[in-house]
Structure formats: C-alpha cells, structure tokens
Coordinates of C-alpha atoms and ligand atoms in Angstrom, one line a residue:
X15 CA 27.3 4.1 7.9
X16 CA 24.4 1.4 7.3
X17 CA 22.1 1.1 9.9
X18 CA 21.0 -2.8 10.7
X19 CA 17.8 -3.0 12.7
X20 CA 16.9 -6.3 14.5
X21 CA 13.6 -6.3 14.8
X22 CA 10.9 -8.8 16.4
X23 CA 7.5 -9.5 16.5
X24 CA 5.1 -11.7 18.6
X25 CA 1.9 -9.9 19.0
X26 CA -0.6 -12.4 18.1
X27 CA 0.5 -16.2 16.5
X28 CA 3.7 -15.9 14.3
X29 CA 7.0 -15.9 16.3
X30 CA 9.1 -13.5 13.7
X31 CA 12.8 -12.0 13.8
X32 CA 14.3 -10.3 10.8
X33 CA 17.4 -7.8 10.0
X34 CA 17.1 -4.8 7.7
X35 CA 19.3 -2.5 6.3
X36 CA 18.5 1.1 5.9
X37 CA 14.7 0.3 6.2
X38 CA 14.2 -1.5 2.4
X39 CA 16.7 -4.5 2.1
X40 CA 15.7 -7.3 3.9
X41 CA 19.1 -9.6 5.2
X42 CA 17.2 -12.3 6.9
X43 CA 13.7 -12.9 8.1
X44 CA 12.6 -15.9 10.1
X45 CA 8.4 -16.2 10.8
X46 CA 7.3 -19.5 13.0
X47 CA 3.5 -19.5 12.5
X48 CA 1.5 -21.3 14.8
X49 CA -1.5 -21.3 12.8
X50 CA -1.8 -25.2 12.5
X51 CA -1.8 -25.4 16.3
X52 CA -4.5 -22.9 16.7
X53 CA -6.6 -24.2 13.8
X54 CA -7.1 -27.3 16.2
X55 CA -9.4 -24.6 18.1
X56 CA -10.9 -22.9 15.3
X57 CA -8.9 -19.5 16.4
X58 CA -6.2 -18.2 18.0
X59 CA -5.9 -19.0 21.4
X60 CA -4.1 -16.7 23.9
X61 CA -2.5 -18.8 26.6
X62 CA -1.3 -21.3 24.2
X63 CA 0.5 -18.5 21.7
X64 CA 2.5 -17.1 24.4
X65 CA 3.7 -20.3 25.6
X66 CA 4.9 -21.6 22.0
X67 CA 6.5 -17.8 21.5
X68 CA 8.6 -18.6 24.7
X69 CA 9.5 -21.8 23.3
X70 CA 10.5 -19.9 20.1
X71 CA 11.7 -16.9 20.3
X72 CA 15.2 -17.4 21.2
X73 CA 15.5 -20.0 18.4
X74 CA 14.0 -18.2 15.8
X75 CA 16.7 -14.6 16.5
X76 CA 19.5 -16.9 16.6
X77 CA 18.3 -18.4 13.2
X78 CA 17.6 -15.4 11.9
X79 CA 21.5 -14.1 12.7
X80 CA 22.7 -17.2 11.4
X81 CA 21.0 -16.8 8.4
X82 CA 22.5 -13.2 8.2
X83 CA 25.9 -14.2 8.8
X84 CA 25.7 -11.7 11.9
X85 CA 26.3 -11.7 15.5
X86 CA 24.7 -9.2 17.6
X87 CA 27.9 -6.4 17.7
X88 CA 27.1 -5.9 13.8
X89 CA 23.6 -4.8 15.0
X90 CA 22.6 -1.1 15.4
X91 CA 19.1 -1.0 17.4
X92 CA 16.9 -3.4 18.3
X93 CA 13.2 -2.3 17.2
X94 CA 10.1 -4.1 18.9
X95 CA 6.5 -4.9 18.6
X96 CA 5.7 -3.1 21.7
X97 CA 1.5 -3.2 20.6
X98 CA -1.0 -3.7 19.8
X99 CA -1.7 -7.1 19.9
X100 CA -2.0 -10.1 22.7
X101 CA -0.6 -8.8 25.6
X102 CA 1.1 -12.1 26.7
X103 CA 2.4 -12.9 23.1
X104 CA 3.7 -9.1 23.3
X105 CA 5.3 -9.8 26.4
X106 CA 7.6 -12.4 25.3
X107 CA 9.1 -10.5 22.3
X108 CA 9.4 -7.5 24.6
X109 CA 11.2 -9.2 27.1
X110 CA 13.6 -11.0 24.2
X111 CA 14.4 -7.2 22.6
X112 CA 15.1 -5.7 26.1
X113 CA 17.1 -8.5 27.4
X114 CA 19.1 -8.2 24.2
X115 CA 19.2 -4.4 24.1
X116 CA 20.6 -4.3 27.7
X117 CA 23.2 -7.1 27.2
X118 CA 24.3 -6.1 24.1
X119 CA 24.0 -1.8 24.7
X120 CA 22.0 -1.1 21.8
X121 CA 19.0 1.3 21.5
X122 CA 15.7 -0.2 21.9
X123 CA 13.3 0.8 19.0
X124 CA 9.4 0.6 20.0
X125 CA 7.5 0.1 17.0
X126 CA 3.4 0.0 16.7
X127 CA 2.1 -3.2 14.9
X128 CA 0.1 -1.1 12.4
X129 CA 3.3 1.3 11.4
X130 CA 4.9 -2.1 10.5
X131 CA 2.1 -3.1 8.4
X132 CA 2.2 0.2 6.7
X133 CA 6.3 0.4 6.7
X134 CA 5.9 -3.2 4.7
X135 CA 5.5 -1.2 1.7
X136 CA 8.6 0.3 2.6
X137 CA 10.4 -3.0 1.5
X138 CA 8.4 -2.7 -1.8
X139 CA 9.6 0.9 -2.5
X140 CA 10.3 3.8 -0.9
X141 CA 6.8 5.5 0.1
X142 CA 6.3 8.7 -1.8
X143 CA 4.2 11.1 0.5
X144 CA 1.6 12.1 0.6
X145 CA 0.1 8.8 0.6
X146 CA -3.0 7.2 1.7
X147 CA -2.8 4.0 3.6
X148 CA -5.6 1.6 4.0
X149 CA -4.8 -0.7 6.7
X150 CA -7.0 -3.9 6.8
X151 CA -6.4 -6.7 9.2
X152 CA -7.8 -8.6 11.9
X153 CA -7.7 -6.0 14.3
X154 CA -7.8 -3.0 12.1
X155 CA -9.8 -1.2 9.5
X156 CA -8.4 2.1 9.2
X157 CA -8.0 4.7 6.3
X158 CA -4.7 6.8 7.1
X159 CA -3.4 10.1 5.7
X160 CA 0.6 10.3 5.7
X161 CA 2.1 13.5 4.8
X162 CA 5.8 12.3 5.6
X163 CA 7.5 9.3 7.6
X164 CA 5.9 8.9 10.6
X165 CA 3.0 11.3 10.4
X166 CA -0.4 9.3 10.8
X167 CA -3.3 10.9 10.6
X168 CA -6.8 8.8 10.7
X169 CA -9.0 9.9 8.7
X170 CA -12.0 7.1 9.3
X171 CA -12.3 3.4 10.7
X172 CA -14.4 1.0 11.5
X173 CA -17.0 1.3 14.1
X174 CA -17.3 -2.5 15.1
X175 CA -15.8 -5.5 13.4
X176 CA -12.7 -5.2 11.8
X177 CA -12.7 -6.5 8.1
X178 CA -10.2 -9.6 8.8
X179 CA -12.8 -10.3 11.9
X180 CA -16.1 -10.2 9.9
X181 CA -14.1 -12.5 7.3
X182 CA -13.2 -14.9 9.9
X183 CA -16.7 -15.3 11.7
X184 CA -18.2 -15.1 8.0
X185 CA -16.2 -18.3 7.2
X186 CA -17.2 -19.7 10.6
X187 CA -21.1 -19.5 9.4
X188 CA -20.6 -21.3 6.1
X189 CA -18.7 -23.9 7.5
X190 CA -15.0 -22.8 6.2
X191 CA -12.5 -24.0 8.3
X192 CA -10.0 -21.4 10.3
X193 CA -8.2 -19.6 8.9
X194 CA -11.4 -18.2 7.6
X195 CA -10.1 -15.2 5.4
X196 CA -7.7 -16.8 2.8
X197 CA -10.1 -19.8 2.3
X198 CA -13.4 -17.5 1.9
X199 CA -11.5 -15.6 -0.6
X200 CA -10.8 -18.8 -2.8
X201 CA -14.0 -19.9 -2.4
X202 CA -15.4 -16.1 -3.7
X203 CA -13.7 -16.9 -6.7
X204 CA -15.4 -20.0 -7.6
X205 CA -18.8 -18.4 -7.0
X206 CA -21.5 -16.0 -8.4
X207 CA -23.0 -13.3 -6.5
X208 CA -26.6 -14.5 -5.8
X209 CA -27.1 -13.4 -2.1
X210 CA -29.2 -9.8 -1.5
X211 CA -26.4 -8.5 0.8
X212 CA -26.2 -5.2 2.2
X213 CA -23.1 -2.9 0.9
X214 CA -22.7 -1.5 4.4
X215 CA -22.0 2.2 5.5
X216 CA -22.4 3.5 2.4
X217 CA -22.2 7.2 3.5
X218 CA -19.9 10.0 3.0
X219 CA -17.8 9.7 5.9
X220 CA -14.3 7.3 5.8
X221 CA -15.9 4.8 8.6
X222 CA -16.6 1.4 7.9
X223 CA -19.0 -1.2 9.6
X224 CA -19.0 -4.7 9.0
X225 CA -21.0 -6.3 11.9
X226 CA -24.2 -5.9 9.8
X227 CA -22.9 -7.1 6.8
X228 CA -21.7 -9.9 9.1
X229 CA -25.2 -10.3 10.5
X230 CA -27.0 -10.3 7.6
X231 CA -25.1 -13.5 6.5
X232 CA -25.8 -15.1 9.4
X233 CA -29.6 -14.3 9.2
X234 CA -29.8 -15.5 5.7
X235 CA -27.8 -18.6 6.2
X236 CA -30.3 -19.6 9.7
X237 CA -33.4 -18.8 7.4
X238 CA -32.4 -20.9 4.5
X239 CA -31.6 -23.6 6.8
X240 CA -34.7 -23.3 8.7
X241 CA -36.5 -23.6 5.5
X242 CA -34.7 -26.7 4.6
X243 CA -32.7 -25.1 2.3
X244 CA -29.0 -25.5 2.1
X245 CA -26.7 -21.9 1.2
X246 CA -24.1 -22.5 -1.6
X247 CA -20.8 -21.6 0.5
X248 CA -19.2 -20.1 -3.0
X249 CA -22.2 -18.0 -3.8
X250 CA -22.6 -16.6 -0.3
X251 CA -18.6 -16.0 -0.3
X252 CA -18.6 -14.4 -3.2
X253 CA -21.6 -11.9 -2.2
X254 CA -19.8 -11.1 1.0
X255 CA -16.9 -10.3 -0.6
X256 CA -18.0 -8.3 -3.5
X257 CA -20.0 -6.0 -0.4
X258 CA -16.4 -5.8 1.1
X259 CA -14.6 -5.0 -1.9
X260 CA -16.8 -2.5 -2.9
X261 CA -17.2 -0.3 0.3
X262 CA -13.6 -0.8 0.5
X263 CA -12.6 0.3 -2.8
X264 CA -15.3 3.1 -2.6
X265 CA -14.4 5.0 0.5
X266 CA -10.5 4.4 -0.5
X267 CA -11.0 6.1 -3.9
X268 CA -13.0 9.0 -2.2
X269 CA -10.3 9.7 0.3
X270 CA -7.4 9.6 -2.7
X271 CA -9.8 12.3 -4.6
X272 CA -10.5 14.5 -1.6
X273 CA -7.3 14.7 -0.3
X274 CA -5.7 15.3 -3.4
X275 CA -3.4 12.4 -3.2
X276 CA -2.0 10.3 -5.9
X277 CA 0.1 7.4 -3.7
X278 CA -1.9 4.9 -2.5
X279 CA -0.7 1.7 -0.1
X280 CA -2.6 -1.2 1.2
X281 CA -1.5 -3.1 4.3
X282 CA -2.3 -5.9 6.8
X283 CA -3.3 -9.1 6.3
X284 CA -6.5 -8.7 4.5
X285 CA -4.2 -7.2 1.7
X286 CA -3.5 -10.6 0.5
X287 CA -7.4 -10.6 -0.9
X288 CA -7.4 -11.1 -4.3
X289 CA -10.4 -10.0 -5.2
X290 CA -9.3 -6.5 -3.7
X291 CA -6.1 -6.5 -5.1
X292 CA -7.7 -6.9 -8.7
X293 CA -10.4 -4.2 -8.0
X294 CA -8.0 -1.9 -6.2
X295 CA -5.3 -2.2 -9.1
X296 CA -8.1 -1.8 -11.9
X297 CA -9.7 1.4 -10.1
X298 CA -6.0 2.8 -9.6
X299 CA -5.0 2.5 -13.2
X300 CA -8.3 4.4 -14.3
X301 CA -7.5 7.2 -12.0
X302 CA -3.5 7.2 -12.3
X303 CA -3.2 6.2 -8.7
X304 CA 0.6 4.9 -7.7
X305 CA -0.7 1.9 -5.8
X306 CA 1.7 -0.6 -3.7
X307 CA 0.5 -3.6 -1.8
X308 CA 3.2 -5.7 -0.5
X309 CA 4.0 -9.4 -1.4
X310 CA 1.6 -11.6 0.8
X311 CA 4.5 -13.0 2.7
X312 CA 4.6 -8.8 3.8
X313 CA 1.0 -8.6 4.3
X314 CA 0.7 -11.3 7.4
X315 CA 2.4 -10.5 10.5
X316 CA 6.2 -10.6 10.0
X317 CA 9.5 -8.8 11.6
X318 CA 10.4 -7.3 8.8
X319 CA 8.2 -4.7 8.3
X320 CA 8.8 -4.2 12.0
X321 CA 12.5 -3.7 10.9
X322 CA 11.2 -1.3 8.3
X323 CA 9.2 1.3 10.4
X324 CA 11.8 0.6 13.2
X325 CA 14.4 2.6 11.0
X326 CA 12.7 5.5 10.6
X327 CA 11.4 5.4 14.1
X328 CA 15.7 5.1 15.0
X329 CA 16.2 8.2 12.6
X330 CA 13.2 10.1 14.1
X331 CA 15.3 9.6 17.8
X332 CA 12.5 7.7 18.9
X333 CA 13.9 5.3 21.9
X334 CA 12.8 3.3 24.7
X335 CA 13.9 2.5 27.9
X336 CA 13.8 -1.1 30.0
X337 CA 10.4 0.7 31.8
X338 CA 8.7 0.2 28.3
X339 CA 5.4 -1.9 28.5
X340 CA 2.9 -3.9 26.2
X341 CA 0.0 -2.4 25.2
X342 CA -3.0 -4.6 24.2
X343 CA -4.3 -1.2 22.5
X344 CA -2.6 1.6 21.4
X345 CA -3.1 4.8 19.0
X346 CA -1.0 4.8 16.3
X347 CA 1.5 7.6 16.4
Ligands
KG4_426 O1 -2.3 -9.0 9.9 P1 -2.7 -9.7 10.3 O2 -1.7 -11.1 9.9 O3 -2.9 -9.9 11.7 C1 -3.3 -9.1 12.3 O4 -2.8 -7.8 12.7 O5 -4.9 -8.8 12.1 O6 -4.3 -10.5 9.6 C2 -5.1 -11.3 9.6 C3 -6.4 -11.4 9.1 C4 -7.3 -12.4 9.5 O7 -8.4 -12.1 10.0 C5 -7.1 -13.2 8.2 O8 -8.2 -13.8 8.1 C6 -7.3 -12.0 7.1 O9 -6.3 -11.2 7.8 N1 -7.0 -12.4 5.8 C7 -7.7 -12.1 4.9 C8 -6.9 -12.9 3.6 N2 -5.9 -13.6 4.5 C9 -5.7 -13.3 5.8 N3 -8.5 -12.0 4.8 C10 -9.4 -12.0 3.4 N4 -8.6 -12.5 2.8 C11 -7.6 -13.3 2.5 N5 -6.8 -13.4 1.2
ZN427 ZN1 -0.9 -7.6 11.7

C-alpha cells in the first residue's frame, strides 16, 4: 500500500504544504512566499511572518489537497517541521498539523528542518549511502556523514555566521537589496576577483567561519569610502563568492576523500548558488563522485522536502503526540 504524507512547513517566511507519495514522488505542493513583504524591511520580521502564516496556512493546505485531488481520508500521516526556526512561525504550522492529526486521527511525524533540506535530494534521486551532506542555508553550514537513512553524524560546522547569513550581510554592505544571496550570486558572475580577501578558516578541521570574511568585506568598503573611492560591487561579489566557494569545496572534497565516500548531496538555500554548483560539479566529475543538488525550487524552504524526510521518519516509527512543541534550535537527529 502506498504512503501519502501531508507535510507542513512554516519555519521562516514560507508557508508551504505538500503531499508526497512513498518519500519520493511529489503529488502536489504549494509554497506561499512572504519575501516581497519582508523585502520592504530588508529582512524577515518575525512578528509579521507569524501573522502571515496565520492568514495563509489553512488556504495553503486546502489548495494542496485540491491540487492533488485528494481528501484527508487519503492521507496516511502528517509531517510537520517542529524546528529549528522562528518560534512564532513554527507554532502556526505546528498547530495546524496537530489539529489535522487530532481531527482525522492521523499519526503526527516530527521533522527537523535540516533533515528536510537533506531529503529534498530524495525527490531527485533515491539517496545512496554512505554519503556526505553539505547543508548550507541562512541558519546552517554543516558537513554531515550519513551511513544510512536518518543517521546524521556531524563532521563540522560554522563557528559563527552561517554562509547564507554572510551572503545577506555582505549584500547589505555593497548595497544589494534583500534577498541578498541570489543577487550577490548574480553580480559575482558579472565581475572579476580583484579584492584581496582571506580564505576563511583554511585549516584541517571540517569547521567553517564566515564572520572574518564578512568583516574583511566591511573593512575594505569602509576604507575605500573614506579614501573617496567607490568599490565595484560586481568585483566585490566575485571576490567574496570565490572565497566562499573555494573553502566550501575544499573541505567538502576532503570529507569525501577521508571518509572514502562516493556520494555527495548539497542542501539548503545556498545550494541554489550557481558558482558553487558549477565548481562542485567539476570537482565531483574529476573525482568520480556522484553529486546530487536539488532543483532550485527544492533548495529553498518548501514542504515537499519535509514530506520526503517525514516518510523515512514514519517508516522508522517516529511519532509525536499532541504535546509536541516548536523548538527554535535543536540538534539534528
Ligand atoms: O534554506 P533557506 O531557504 O532558509 C533557511 O533555512 O535559512 O536559505 C536561505 C538562505 C538566505 O541566506 C539566502 O540569501 C541564501 O539562502 N541564498 C543564496 C542563494 N539563494 C539563496 N545564497 C547564495 N547564492 C544563492 N544563489
Ligand atoms: Zn531552510
């Protein structure tokens, strides 16, 4: 019998629902982004995000069922992102999921947001183990070793800013509007690597550090401005992106080699980065590594990825009851 997971994701500024068949087939997904609203403020305003989730969550779930031509009777279980994320935003999706689980007597499956980002790749191709996952988003920069489904061994992570956060901050300094990441990526393809920026935390560990690189950009911009010189945003974007791509690629390839792993998956919003996709594709070809990077629509927050992760959590017997609470931060497990 097939398993249909109704998944709900509301951890940041996307209200999303999805129905996923057997962990790999997307039946219907609706993503309602609040990006245009938050752009007016230069970043996500948590209070506004929660209110918009309240307005939209029921509509998004109904629309998903309609698109799929299904009713709640066809649904096997409900998967919900319980964390990490903005607590007010998480709570809205969680309340909706609990209400549906209670009303229709369906199992409730708790899903960690990062497990969702990782399992987005399962919608492209069934994950092959062992694998290394490079998880890069607005809140995370992690290298994770997985020997089987739902086994997450963290090899290293950022000691300060997440890579997406560094992109967004650098964007602000070079006057690129929110959302900074995709626009800095675009500019990086139009400029040249002319600025002398450091390769951050170039050591033997699997850890990352992006706050020093971000500060180097800020200092350069200030110094040039004080001297009455204009910086060239395209060149700054290229220089910054080259360092980020270099260090992410270097440590990821080292993790693959040292763990003798032939499968790499990339996950999270920054996986949409064109420069990184090109570089990793090249390196993986050279080293016979099987690389999966999801389509851009599966890189940024969506409920389809929660449905894919939810299916494997369901198969492993993971269940939550109505006491499940939202968590702003939680270890991936
Ligand atoms: O995974 P995501 O949608 O939300 C979080 O869970 O954080 O990731 C959002 C982050 C933002 O920091 C955004 O600027 C960054 O991903 N991002 C990018 C690109 N597209 C999105 N960063 C660099 N290059 C991109 N093309
Ligand atoms: Zn995310």
